[in-house]
Coordinates of C-alpha atoms in Angstrom, one line a residue:
X79 CA 109.9 32.9 38.6
X80 CA 106.7 35.0 38.4
X81 CA 108.6 38.4 38.7
X82 CA 111.4 37.3 36.1
X83 CA 108.4 36.3 33.7
X84 CA 107.0 39.5 34.4
X85 CA 110.1 41.5 33.5
X86 CA 110.3 39.5 30.2
X87 CA 106.7 40.7 29.4
X88 CA 107.7 44.3 30.5
X89 CA 110.1 44.7 27.5
X90 CA 107.4 43.9 25.0
X91 CA 105.3 47.2 24.9
X92 CA 104.4 50.4 26.7
X93 CA 100.7 49.3 27.1
X94 CA 102.0 46.0 28.9
X95 CA 104.4 48.1 30.9
X96 CA 101.4 50.4 32.2
X97 CA 99.3 47.3 32.9
X98 CA 102.1 45.7 35.1
X99 CA 102.7 49.1 36.7
X100 CA 99.0 48.9 37.7
X101 CA 99.1 45.4 38.9
X102 CA 102.1 46.0 41.0
X103 CA 100.5 49.0 42.7
X104 CA 97.4 47.1 43.3
X105 CA 99.8 44.1 44.6
X106 CA 101.4 46.4 47.2
X107 CA 98.0 47.8 48.4
X108 CA 96.8 44.4 48.8
X109 CA 99.8 43.5 50.8
X110 CA 99.3 46.3 52.9
X111 CA 95.6 45.7 53.6
X112 CA 96.3 41.8 54.3
X113 CA 99.3 42.8 56.7
X114 CA 96.8 45.1 58.5
X115 CA 93.8 42.9 58.9
X116 CA 91.7 43.7 55.9
X117 CA 90.8 41.7 52.9
X118 CA 91.0 43.8 49.6
X119 CA 88.0 42.1 48.4
X120 CA 85.7 43.6 51.1
X121 CA 87.5 46.8 51.7
X122 CA 84.9 49.6 50.9
X123 CA 86.0 52.2 53.4
X124 CA 85.5 50.5 56.7
X125 CA 81.9 51.8 57.3
X126 CA 81.4 48.9 59.9
X127 CA 81.9 50.2 63.5
X128 CA 85.1 49.1 65.1
X129 CA 86.1 49.3 68.8
X130 CA 88.9 51.8 69.9
X131 CA 92.1 51.7 68.3
X132 CA 95.1 54.0 67.9
X133 CA 94.7 53.6 64.1
X134 CA 92.1 55.9 62.7
X135 CA 90.4 55.9 59.3
X136 CA 89.9 59.4 57.4
X137 CA 87.2 59.1 54.6
X138 CA 86.2 61.7 52.0
X139 CA 89.8 63.1 52.1
X140 CA 89.9 65.7 49.1
X141 CA 92.4 64.5 46.7
X142 CA 94.5 67.9 46.7
X143 CA 95.2 67.7 50.4
X144 CA 98.6 67.4 51.7
X145 CA 100.1 65.0 54.2
X146 CA 100.7 67.9 56.7
X147 CA 97.1 68.7 56.5
X148 CA 95.8 65.3 57.5
X149 CA 98.4 64.9 60.1
X150 CA 97.3 68.1 61.6
X151 CA 93.9 66.6 62.2
X152 CA 95.2 64.5 65.0
X153 CA 98.2 66.6 66.4
X154 CA 96.0 68.7 68.9
X155 CA 95.0 65.4 70.5
X156 CA 98.8 63.7 70.9
X157 CA 101.5 62.5 68.8
X158 CA 101.0 61.2 65.4
X159 CA 103.3 58.1 64.6
X160 CA 102.4 57.1 61.1
X161 CA 100.6 57.9 58.1
X162 CA 99.1 56.3 54.8
X163 CA 97.6 58.5 52.3
X164 CA 95.4 56.6 49.8
X165 CA 94.5 59.7 47.5
X166 CA 92.8 57.5 44.6
X167 CA 90.5 56.4 47.1
X168 CA 90.0 59.7 49.0
X169 CA 91.2 58.2 52.2
X170 CA 93.9 58.1 54.7
X171 CA 95.1 56.3 58.0
X172 CA 96.3 57.9 60.9
X173 CA 98.3 56.1 63.7
X174 CA 98.2 57.8 67.0
X175 CA 101.0 57.1 69.8
X176 CA 98.4 55.9 72.2
X177 CA 94.6 54.5 72.3
X178 CA 93.8 57.3 74.6
X179 CA 94.8 60.1 72.4
X180 CA 92.7 58.4 69.5
X181 CA 89.6 58.0 71.7
X182 CA 89.8 61.7 72.6
X183 CA 89.9 62.7 69.0
X184 CA 87.1 60.5 67.7
X185 CA 85.0 61.6 70.6
X186 CA 85.6 65.4 69.8
X187 CA 85.2 64.9 65.8
X188 CA 82.0 63.0 66.5
X189 CA 80.4 66.1 67.7
X190 CA 82.1 68.6 65.5
X191 CA 82.7 67.4 62.0
X192 CA 86.4 68.4 60.7
X193 CA 86.6 70.1 57.5
X194 CA 90.0 69.9 55.2
X195 CA 90.2 72.3 52.0
X196 CA 86.6 73.5 53.0
X197 CA 85.2 69.9 52.7
X198 CA 83.9 67.8 55.5
X199 CA 86.1 64.4 56.5
X200 CA 84.9 61.7 58.4
X201 CA 87.0 59.9 61.2
X202 CA 86.4 56.7 62.9
X203 CA 88.3 53.6 64.3
X204 CA 90.0 51.3 62.0
X205 CA 90.3 47.6 62.5
X206 CA 94.0 48.0 62.2
X207 CA 96.1 47.9 65.4
X208 CA 98.9 49.5 63.7
X209 CA 99.9 50.8 60.5
X210 CA 102.5 48.6 58.7
X211 CA 103.9 51.0 55.9
X212 CA 107.8 49.9 55.6
X213 CA 107.3 48.1 52.4
X214 CA 104.7 50.6 50.6
X215 CA 105.6 52.9 47.8
X216 CA 105.6 56.8 48.4
X217 CA 106.0 56.9 52.3
X218 CA 108.9 59.2 52.3
X219 CA 106.8 62.2 51.8
X220 CA 104.4 60.9 54.6
X221 CA 107.4 60.3 56.9
X222 CA 109.0 63.8 56.2
X223 CA 105.7 65.7 56.8
X224 CA 105.1 63.6 60.2
X225 CA 108.5 64.8 61.2
X226 CA 108.0 68.2 60.4
X227 CA 104.3 68.8 61.9
X228 CA 105.5 67.0 65.0
X229 CA 108.4 69.1 65.3
X230 CA 106.4 72.2 65.2
X231 CA 103.9 71.2 67.5
X232 CA 106.5 70.0 69.9
X233 CA 108.2 73.5 69.7
X234 CA 111.5 72.1 67.9
X235 CA 110.8 74.3 64.9
X236 CA 110.1 78.0 64.8
X237 CA 107.2 79.4 62.8
X238 CA 109.6 81.0 60.6
X239 CA 110.6 77.9 59.0
X240 CA 111.1 77.6 55.2
X241 CA 108.5 75.3 54.3
X242 CA 105.9 76.7 51.8
X243 CA 102.3 76.0 51.1
X244 CA 103.4 74.1 48.0
X245 CA 105.5 71.8 50.1
X246 CA 102.4 71.2 52.1
X247 CA 103.9 73.0 55.2
X248 CA 103.6 76.4 56.8
X249 CA 103.8 79.7 55.1
X250 CA 106.7 81.6 56.4
X251 CA 106.0 83.4 59.7
X252 CA 102.6 82.1 60.0
X253 CA 100.7 81.5 63.1
X254 CA 97.8 79.3 63.6
X255 CA 96.1 82.0 65.5
X256 CA 94.0 84.6 63.7
X257 CA 92.7 87.8 65.1
X258 CA 89.6 88.8 63.9
X259 CA 87.8 92.1 64.0
X260 CA 84.0 92.6 63.2
X261 CA 83.1 95.8 61.6
X262 CA 79.7 97.3 61.0
X263 CA 78.4 95.3 63.8
X264 CA 74.6 95.8 63.5
X265 CA 74.0 92.6 64.7
X266 CA 75.1 90.2 67.4
X267 CA 77.9 87.7 66.4
X268 CA 78.5 84.9 68.9
X269 CA 81.2 82.5 69.4
X270 CA 79.1 79.7 67.9
X271 CA 78.6 81.7 64.7
X272 CA 82.4 82.1 64.4
X273 CA 83.1 78.5 65.0
X274 CA 80.5 77.6 62.4
X275 CA 82.1 79.8 59.8
X276 CA 85.9 78.9 60.5
X277 CA 85.3 75.3 60.8
X278 CA 84.8 75.1 57.2
X279 CA 88.5 75.7 56.7
X280 CA 90.0 73.4 59.3
X281 CA 89.7 72.4 62.7
X282 CA 89.4 75.2 65.1
X283 CA 90.7 74.5 68.7
X284 CA 90.2 77.8 70.8
X285 CA 88.2 80.8 70.5
X286 CA 88.3 83.8 72.6
X287 CA 86.0 86.9 72.0
X288 CA 86.4 90.3 73.3
X289 CA 85.8 94.1 73.1
X290 CA 88.5 96.5 72.3
X291 CA 88.3 100.0 71.2
X292 CA 84.6 99.6 71.0
X293 CA 85.1 96.8 68.8
X294 CA 84.1 93.3 68.8
X295 CA 87.2 91.1 68.3
X296 CA 88.3 87.6 68.7
X297 CA 91.3 85.4 68.7
X298 CA 90.8 82.0 67.0
X299 CA 93.2 78.9 67.1
X300 CA 93.7 76.5 64.5
X301 CA 95.2 73.1 64.7
X302 CA 97.5 74.0 61.7
X303 CA 99.0 77.4 60.3
X304 CA 97.8 76.3 56.9
X305 CA 94.1 76.2 58.1
X306 CA 94.6 79.7 59.3
X307 CA 96.3 80.9 55.9
X308 CA 93.2 79.5 53.8
X309 CA 90.6 80.9 56.2
X310 CA 92.3 84.4 56.1
X311 CA 92.4 84.4 52.3
X312 CA 88.7 83.4 52.1
X313 CA 87.0 85.3 54.7
X314 CA 89.0 88.7 55.1
X315 CA 86.6 91.5 54.0
X316 CA 83.5 89.1 53.9
X317 CA 80.3 89.8 55.5
X318 CA 78.6 87.5 57.9
X319 CA 75.4 89.0 57.4
X320 CA 73.7 90.6 54.3
X321 CA 75.2 94.3 54.2
X322 CA 76.6 94.3 57.9
X323 CA 79.1 92.5 60.2
X324 CA 82.1 92.7 58.1
X325 CA 85.2 90.6 58.9
X326 CA 88.7 91.6 59.3
X327 CA 91.2 89.0 59.5
X328 CA 94.7 89.0 60.4
X329 CA 97.5 86.7 61.9
X330 CA 98.0 87.1 65.6
X331 CA 101.4 87.7 67.1
X332 CA 100.4 84.8 69.4
X333 CA 101.1 81.0 68.7
X334 CA 98.8 79.6 71.2
X335 CA 95.7 80.6 73.3
X336 CA 95.4 79.8 76.7
X337 CA 91.6 79.4 77.8
X338 CA 90.6 79.3 81.3
X339 CA 86.9 78.9 80.7
X340 CA 84.2 77.3 78.7
X341 CA 81.4 80.0 78.2
X342 CA 79.7 82.1 75.8
X343 CA 82.9 84.5 75.6
X344 CA 85.7 81.8 75.3
X345 CA 85.8 78.2 74.4
X346 CA 88.4 75.1 74.2
X347 CA 87.1 72.7 71.9
X348 CA 89.5 70.1 73.4
X349 CA 88.8 70.7 76.9
X350 CA 85.3 69.9 77.6
X351 CA 85.8 70.0 81.4
X352 CA 86.7 73.4 81.9
X353 CA 84.8 75.4 84.4
X354 CA 82.5 78.1 83.2
X355 CA 84.0 81.0 85.3
X356 CA 80.7 83.1 85.5
X357 CA 82.0 86.6 86.1
X358 CA 85.7 85.8 85.5
X359 CA 88.2 87.4 82.8
X360 CA 88.1 85.6 79.5
X361 CA 91.7 86.4 79.1
X362 CA 94.6 85.7 81.4
X363 CA 96.6 88.4 82.5
X364 CA 99.4 88.1 80.1
X365 CA 97.0 88.3 77.1
X366 CA 95.1 90.9 78.8
X367 CA 98.3 93.2 78.8
X368 CA 99.4 92.1 75.5
X369 CA 96.2 93.6 74.0
X370 CA 95.6 96.7 76.2
X371 CA 92.2 95.5 77.2
X372 CA 90.0 96.9 80.0
X373 CA 88.3 93.9 81.3
X374 CA 85.6 96.0 82.6
X375 CA 84.1 96.3 79.0
X376 CA 84.3 92.6 78.4
X377 CA 80.6 91.0 79.8
X378 CA 78.2 91.2 77.1
X379 CA 79.7 94.7 75.7
X380 CA 79.2 94.4 71.9
X381 CA 78.6 98.3 71.6
X382 CA 75.5 99.8 70.0
X383 CA 73.5 97.7 67.8
X384 CA 70.8 98.5 65.4
X385 CA 69.5 95.8 62.9
X386 CA 69.1 96.8 59.4
X387 CA 66.2 95.0 57.1
X388 CA 69.0 93.4 55.2
X389 CA 70.3 91.6 58.3
X390 CA 67.0 90.6 59.5
X391 CA 67.0 87.6 56.9
X392 CA 69.7 86.2 59.2
X393 CA 71.3 84.6 56.1
X394 CA 75.0 84.2 56.1
X395 CA 77.0 85.7 53.1
X396 CA 80.2 84.1 53.8
X397 CA 81.6 81.8 51.2
X398 CA 80.9 78.3 52.0
X399 CA 77.6 79.0 54.1
X400 CA 74.7 77.6 52.8
X401 CA 71.9 80.0 53.1
X402 CA 69.1 77.9 52.0
X403 CA 69.7 75.5 54.7
X404 CA 69.5 78.2 57.4
X405 CA 66.0 78.1 58.8
X406 CA 64.4 80.4 61.7
X407 CA 61.9 77.6 62.5
X408 CA 62.8 75.3 65.7
X409 CA 61.4 72.0 66.6
X410 CA 61.0 71.5 70.4
X411 CA 60.7 68.0 71.7
X412 CA 59.9 66.1 74.8
X413 CA 57.7 68.6 76.3
X414 CA 55.2 68.1 79.3
X415 CA 51.8 68.5 77.3
X416 CA 50.2 68.9 80.6
X417 CA 51.7 72.1 81.6
X418 CA 53.1 73.8 78.3
X419 CA 51.2 76.2 76.1
X420 CA 52.2 78.4 72.9
X421 CA 52.2 81.3 75.3
X422 CA 54.5 79.6 77.6
X423 CA 57.0 78.9 74.9
X424 CA 56.7 82.5 73.3
X425 CA 57.8 83.8 76.6
X426 CA 60.6 81.6 77.3
X427 CA 62.0 81.2 73.6
X428 CA 61.2 85.2 73.6
X429 CA 64.4 85.7 75.8
X430 CA 66.5 84.9 72.9
X431 CA 64.7 86.6 70.1
X432 CA 61.4 87.7 68.7
X433 CA 59.1 84.8 68.4
X434 CA 56.6 85.0 65.7
X435 CA 54.5 82.1 65.7
X436 CA 54.1 78.8 67.9
X437 CA 52.6 75.7 67.0
X438 CA 52.1 72.7 69.5
X439 CA 51.5 69.6 67.4
X440 CA 48.0 68.4 67.5
X441 CA 48.4 64.7 67.5
X442 CA 52.0 64.9 69.4
X443 CA 51.7 67.3 72.0
X444 CA 54.9 66.9 73.2
X445 CA 56.3 68.5 70.3
X446 CA 56.1 72.0 69.2
X447 CA 57.2 74.3 66.2
X448 CA 58.6 77.8 67.0
X449 CA 59.2 80.2 64.3
X450 CA 61.7 83.0 65.3
X451 CA 62.2 86.4 63.6
X452 CA 65.6 84.9 61.7
X453 CA 68.1 82.0 61.8
X454 CA 70.4 83.8 64.1
X455 CA 67.8 84.2 66.7
X456 CA 66.7 80.4 66.3
X457 CA 70.4 79.3 66.7
X458 CA 70.7 81.5 70.0
X459 CA 67.6 80.0 71.4
X460 CA 68.5 76.3 70.6
X461 CA 72.0 76.8 71.9
X462 CA 70.8 78.2 75.2
X463 CA 67.5 76.2 75.8
X464 CA 68.5 72.8 74.3
X465 CA 68.8 70.2 77.2
X466 CA 67.3 72.6 79.7
X467 CA 64.7 70.9 82.1
X468 CA 61.2 72.5 82.0
X469 CA 58.1 71.0 83.9
X470 CA 60.1 67.8 84.9
X471 CA 61.3 66.9 81.6
X472 CA 64.5 67.6 79.6
X473 CA 63.4 69.4 76.4
X474 CA 65.2 68.9 73.0
X475 CA 65.7 71.8 70.5
X476 CA 66.7 71.7 66.9
X477 CA 66.3 73.4 63.8
X478 CA 63.5 72.3 61.9
X479 CA 63.0 71.3 58.1
X480 CA 60.2 73.8 58.0
X481 CA 60.7 77.4 56.9
X482 CA 57.5 78.8 58.4
X483 CA 54.9 77.8 60.8
X484 CA 51.6 77.4 58.8
X485 CA 48.5 79.1 60.6
X486 CA 45.4 76.7 60.6
X487 CA 43.0 77.0 57.7
X488 CA 39.7 78.8 58.7
X489 CA 37.6 76.1 60.0
X490 CA 40.4 73.8 61.0
X491 CA 40.2 72.3 64.5
X492 CA 43.1 73.4 66.3
X493 CA 42.4 73.8 70.0
X494 CA 44.3 76.9 70.3
X495 CA 47.5 75.1 69.8
X496 CA 48.7 77.7 66.9
X497 CA 49.3 81.1 67.9
X498 CA 50.6 84.3 66.0
X499 CA 52.8 86.3 68.0
X500 CA 54.3 88.6 65.2
X501 CA 52.4 91.5 66.5
X502 CA 53.1 91.1 70.1
X503 CA 54.1 94.3 72.1
X504 CA 56.0 91.6 74.3
X505 CA 59.0 91.3 71.8
X506 CA 62.4 92.3 73.2
X507 CA 64.5 93.0 70.2
X508 CA 62.2 94.8 67.9
X509 CA 63.4 98.1 68.9
X510 CA 66.7 98.9 66.9
X511 CA 69.6 99.6 69.3
X512 CA 67.8 97.5 72.3
X513 CA 69.9 97.1 75.2
X514 CA 68.3 93.6 75.3
X515 CA 71.0 92.6 72.8
X516 CA 73.8 93.2 75.4
X517 CA 72.0 90.9 78.2
X518 CA 71.2 87.7 76.5
X519 CA 72.5 85.1 79.1
X520 CA 71.8 81.1 79.4
X521 CA 69.1 80.1 81.9
X522 CA 70.5 80.3 85.4
X523 CA 68.9 80.0 88.9
X524 CA 69.1 83.9 89.2
X525 CA 66.6 86.3 87.6
X526 CA 67.0 89.7 86.5
X527 CA 63.6 91.7 87.6
X528 CA 63.1 95.2 86.0
X529 CA 60.6 97.8 85.6
X530 CA 59.6 97.7 89.2
X531 CA 57.4 100.5 90.7
X532 CA 59.4 102.9 93.1
X533 CA 57.0 101.8 95.8
X534 CA 57.6 98.0 95.4
X535 CA 58.9 96.5 98.5
X536 CA 61.4 93.5 98.5
X537 CA 58.9 91.5 100.6
X538 CA 56.2 92.0 98.0
X539 CA 58.3 90.5 95.2
X540 CA 59.5 87.6 97.3
X541 CA 55.8 86.8 98.2
X542 CA 55.0 86.9 94.7
X543 CA 57.5 84.5 93.7
X544 CA 56.8 82.2 96.8
X545 CA 53.1 82.6 96.5
X546 CA 53.7 81.3 92.8
X547 CA 55.0 78.1 94.1
X548 CA 58.8 79.1 93.9
X549 CA 61.7 78.6 96.7
X550 CA 63.2 82.0 97.1
X551 CA 67.0 81.7 98.4
X552 CA 68.2 85.2 98.2
X553 CA 67.0 88.9 96.9
X554 CA 68.5 92.2 96.4
X555 CA 67.7 95.5 94.9
X556 CA 70.2 97.3 92.4
X557 CA 72.1 100.0 94.9
X558 CA 71.6 102.6 92.0
X559 CA 68.6 101.7 90.6
X560 CA 65.5 100.2 92.5
X561 CA 63.7 99.8 89.4
X562 CA 65.8 96.7 89.0
X563 CA 66.6 93.6 91.3
X564 CA 68.1 90.1 91.5
X565 CA 66.1 87.0 92.8
X566 CA 67.6 83.8 93.2
X567 CA 65.4 80.7 93.2
X568 CA 66.0 77.1 94.2
X569 CA 67.1 75.7 90.8
X570 CA 67.5 76.6 87.1
X571 CA 64.2 74.8 86.4
X572 CA 62.5 76.8 89.0
X573 CA 63.7 79.9 87.4
X574 CA 62.7 79.1 83.7
X575 CA 59.3 78.4 84.8
X576 CA 59.0 81.7 86.9
X577 CA 59.9 83.5 84.2
X578 CA 57.4 81.9 82.1
X579 CA 54.8 82.7 84.8
X580 CA 55.8 86.1 86.0
X581 CA 57.2 88.0 83.1
X582 CA 54.9 90.7 82.4
X583 CA 53.1 90.4 85.5
X584 CA 51.1 93.4 86.4
X585 CA 52.5 95.2 89.5
X586 CA 50.3 98.2 89.5
X587 CA 51.1 102.0 88.8
X588 CA 51.1 101.1 85.1
X589 CA 54.2 98.9 85.5
X590 CA 54.7 95.3 84.1
X591 CA 57.2 93.3 85.4
X592 CA 60.2 92.2 83.1
X593 CA 62.0 89.1 84.0
X594 CA 64.9 87.6 82.2
X595 CA 68.1 85.3 83.2
X596 CA 71.1 87.0 85.0
X597 CA 74.8 86.2 84.6
X598 CA 75.3 87.3 87.9
X599 CA 74.6 85.5 91.4
X600 CA 73.6 87.1 95.0

């Protein structure tokens, strides 16, 4: 009766037609929400937390995004079985084949916000247990996209398919793997920096960095070839830093990367359980042969480096990066106030960059602000030192909202908690082309010692560390150069504290001991 009456009114005019089209669309949407356990009156984006479900709710979806791009968010974690696009609400629902796949996907995107069309999107569990879309309009496009994307990732469609970008599919012959070459490498480019830049264009699954022909290069795999296409168009020829580190981006002949280790040279962001593989080749033999690489040049070999003043600002010039939000000041919390000092923090954080100022907070002495020379050094120090144990406490390192560390005003009580180290002779990186840029490693129980006088014996150095309260497990001089040695202590925490205590220790004969973390073991 209701439908017949509505069709009678349908004939009365175009305005009423539009009203009833709108009404029927709302009716179908309400039917869907009711069928899936959501009251349309309370449907505001499902911001309340839900328990695990194989249906995931995607928010802040750009209106121009295709079905294939949304589906590609889920494909790395398992088969996507259904999709509902609510473009008018900038939302979508993805149904995974299993709850386990959905849990893995949510856990990953909780720590690495995905980007689609250069915009962040947010993924959470839905309170729907499954998607019921059989009676909804416009589902043919979603089903076609599901079949195409799942076929590509299951190997049933070649990369030379006929889908085009306008169809929401892949470009002909396009791979999800990009090959990156960084020219004018006047400043180190880390795996984390590449991930930060390229994540703006989609989900980055894997990155492998290496050196070939004295050039720093990388292979980067996206979840979807379209993401690779957008990144290539936007980033090819762009500078990472002002006036240097120019990106050359091209499609790789590879269609997938095999990452064996998670470390500072390679990373599989979908496999957090991979070993670090210290000292092992980053590329597997097949890829090594394909690229003609000499693996002897791999560890830390970034070539000669100089730092122009234009790069010292540390500001990204890549489109989409926000220079004004990249600060060089770190907030360090959960320090042990009984043991820590500005000088100790200067020595420790100075391993990863030149520390200009340190301020231990007067009323909260377990917290400190550390101003690095630039934002890249701050990021480097944060990535290596956050979560490390220092004097019995796990420290937390984050980027501070402050842009500088203020020195106390004249006459202001400070108790020596604020120090200016900008003119310190102990800076490791102020000399252009310094080899220290090639020897930055995460904290380890093995320390690298250098600047040792010729007359110094191994017993003297072992006694020096043991007498300072540290457990010496092993020691050896370098065979070709007795000015350097390795010493292995009882734990990483001991090594961190020993570095703070004994770096720049006076060994006599006008030699001061230099201490840094080693990538090697004894």
